[in-house]
Amino acid sequence: MHITNLLSRHSLLSCALKRSPSPETTSPLLAEMASLESTLGMNGHEVALAWERWLDEIAAKARENGRVAQVLAGHEWDIGAL
């Protein structure tokens, strides 16, 4: 799996975790996040920073050429998942 897929998945799980009030849903989210962190070799804070840096890079490239969709299409991740 491409690193941007891992970073975006972690970000989505983090958002879901913030909205999850019950232990039944929280536990699997935490387990998957821990697995992603292990795969990436980062802790949660480092993953969040890497995701922010990646989004900043994409925004800069999009501003440079004015074609957001084209810049995003060059990356191996599911834009619809965001």
PDB file of C-alpha atoms in Angstrom:
ATOM      1  CA  MET A   1       0.000   0.000   0.000  1.00  0.00           C
ATOM      2  CA  HIS A   2       1.299   3.460  -0.914  1.00  0.00           C
ATOM      3  CA  ILE A   3       2.338   5.672   2.012  1.00  0.00           C
ATOM      4  CA  THR A   4      -0.300   8.279   1.156  1.00  0.00           C
ATOM      5  CA  ASN A   5      -2.972   5.581   1.421  1.00  0.00           C
ATOM      6  CA  LEU A   6      -1.676   4.691   4.883  1.00  0.00           C
ATOM      7  CA  LEU A   7      -1.551   8.329   5.971  1.00  0.00           C
ATOM      8  CA  SER A   8      -5.032   9.104   4.653  1.00  0.00           C
ATOM      9  CA  ARG A   9      -6.471   5.947   6.258  1.00  0.00           C
ATOM     10  CA  HIS A  10      -4.954   6.927   9.609  1.00  0.00           C
ATOM     11  CA  SER A  11      -6.449  10.410   9.263  1.00  0.00           C
ATOM     12  CA  LEU A  12      -9.893   8.983   8.498  1.00  0.00           C
ATOM     13  CA  LEU A  13      -9.671   6.611  11.464  1.00  0.00           C
ATOM     14  CA  SER A  14      -8.663   9.496  13.713  1.00  0.00           C
ATOM     15  CA  CYS A  15     -11.732  11.472  12.612  1.00  0.00           C
ATOM     16  CA  ALA A  16     -13.968   8.448  13.158  1.00  0.00           C
ATOM     17  CA  LEU A  17     -12.464   7.912  16.604  1.00  0.00           C
ATOM     18  CA  LYS A  18     -13.343  11.469  17.620  1.00  0.00           C
ATOM     19  CA  ARG A  19     -16.969  10.780  16.668  1.00  0.00           C
ATOM     20  CA  SER A  20     -17.150   7.330  18.248  1.00  0.00           C
ATOM     21  CA  PRO A  21     -18.716   7.399  21.714  1.00  0.00           C
ATOM     22  CA  SER A  22     -18.849   3.662  22.378  1.00  0.00           C
ATOM     23  CA  PRO A  23     -16.083   1.229  23.375  1.00  0.00           C
ATOM     24  CA  GLU A  24     -17.437  -1.290  20.853  1.00  0.00           C
ATOM     25  CA  THR A  25     -16.440   0.986  17.979  1.00  0.00           C
ATOM     26  CA  THR A  26     -13.459   2.690  19.625  1.00  0.00           C
ATOM     27  CA  SER A  27     -11.438  -0.464  20.239  1.00  0.00           C
ATOM     28  CA  PRO A  28     -11.247  -1.632  16.588  1.00  0.00           C
ATOM     29  CA  LEU A  29     -10.392   1.904  15.441  1.00  0.00           C
ATOM     30  CA  LEU A  30      -7.526   2.136  17.926  1.00  0.00           C
ATOM     31  CA  ALA A  31      -6.265  -1.296  16.902  1.00  0.00           C
ATOM     32  CA  GLU A  32      -6.223  -0.384  13.214  1.00  0.00           C
ATOM     33  CA  MET A  33      -4.541   2.953  13.931  1.00  0.00           C
ATOM     34  CA  ALA A  34      -1.851   1.175  15.965  1.00  0.00           C
ATOM     35  CA  SER A  35      -1.312  -1.266  13.110  1.00  0.00           C
ATOM     36  CA  LEU A  36      -0.901   1.591  10.618  1.00  0.00           C
ATOM     37  CA  GLU A  37       1.505   3.385  12.960  1.00  0.00           C
ATOM     38  CA  SER A  38       3.557   0.206  13.248  1.00  0.00           C
ATOM     39  CA  THR A  39       3.604  -0.237   9.468  1.00  0.00           C
ATOM     40  CA  LEU A  40       4.710   3.370   9.000  1.00  0.00           C
ATOM     41  CA  GLY A  41       7.215   3.213  11.858  1.00  0.00           C
ATOM     42  CA  MET A  42       5.731   6.365  13.371  1.00  0.00           C
ATOM     43  CA  ASN A  43       3.660   7.314  16.378  1.00  0.00           C
ATOM     44  CA  GLY A  44       0.260   8.980  16.002  1.00  0.00           C
ATOM     45  CA  HIS A  45       1.659  12.505  16.251  1.00  0.00           C
ATOM     46  CA  GLU A  46       4.310  11.803  13.599  1.00  0.00           C
ATOM     47  CA  VAL A  47       1.665  10.338  11.285  1.00  0.00           C
ATOM     48  CA  ALA A  48      -0.493  13.450  11.678  1.00  0.00           C
ATOM     49  CA  LEU A  49       2.479  15.707  10.908  1.00  0.00           C
ATOM     50  CA  ALA A  50       3.422  13.648   7.842  1.00  0.00           C
ATOM     51  CA  TRP A  51      -0.165  13.850   6.576  1.00  0.00           C
ATOM     52  CA  GLU A  52      -0.219  17.632   7.055  1.00  0.00           C
ATOM     53  CA  ARG A  53       3.123  17.999   5.226  1.00  0.00           C
ATOM     54  CA  TRP A  54       1.850  15.865   2.355  1.00  0.00           C
ATOM     55  CA  LEU A  55      -1.338  17.953   2.061  1.00  0.00           C
ATOM     56  CA  ASP A  56       0.760  21.138   2.106  1.00  0.00           C
ATOM     57  CA  GLU A  57       2.921  19.760  -0.730  1.00  0.00           C
ATOM     58  CA  ILE A  58      -0.166  18.915  -2.785  1.00  0.00           C
ATOM     59  CA  ALA A  59      -1.622  22.382  -2.186  1.00  0.00           C
ATOM     60  CA  ALA A  60       1.655  24.023  -3.247  1.00  0.00           C
ATOM     61  CA  LYS A  61       1.812  21.946  -6.441  1.00  0.00           C
ATOM     62  CA  ALA A  62      -1.816  22.756  -7.195  1.00  0.00           C
ATOM     63  CA  ARG A  63      -1.186  26.481  -6.723  1.00  0.00           C
ATOM     64  CA  GLU A  64       1.863  26.295  -8.985  1.00  0.00           C
ATOM     65  CA  ASN A  65       0.011  24.830 -11.925  1.00  0.00           C
ATOM     66  CA  GLY A  66      -3.607  25.625 -11.079  1.00  0.00           C
ATOM     67  CA  ARG A  67      -4.826  22.084 -11.705  1.00  0.00           C
ATOM     68  CA  VAL A  68      -5.771  20.491  -8.414  1.00  0.00           C
ATOM     69  CA  ALA A  69      -7.434  17.407  -9.899  1.00  0.00           C
ATOM     70  CA  GLN A  70      -4.452  16.656 -12.119  1.00  0.00           C
ATOM     71  CA  VAL A  71      -1.989  16.966  -9.238  1.00  0.00           C
ATOM     72  CA  LEU A  72      -4.096  14.720  -7.015  1.00  0.00           C
ATOM     73  CA  ALA A  73      -4.616  12.185  -9.797  1.00  0.00           C
ATOM     74  CA  GLY A  74      -0.859  11.600  -9.893  1.00  0.00           C
ATOM     75  CA  HIS A  75      -0.950  10.081  -6.418  1.00  0.00           C
ATOM     76  CA  GLU A  76      -1.944   6.528  -5.541  1.00  0.00           C
ATOM     77  CA  TRP A  77      -4.751   7.056  -3.081  1.00  0.00           C
ATOM     78  CA  ASP A  78      -8.516   7.159  -3.080  1.00  0.00           C
ATOM     79  CA  ILE A  79      -9.538  10.809  -3.263  1.00  0.00           C
ATOM     80  CA  GLY A  80     -13.160   9.785  -2.693  1.00  0.00           C
ATOM     81  CA  ALA A  81     -12.251   8.375   0.718  1.00  0.00           C
ATOM     82  CA  LEU A  82     -11.593  11.854   2.030  1.00  0.00           C
TER      83      LEU A  82
END
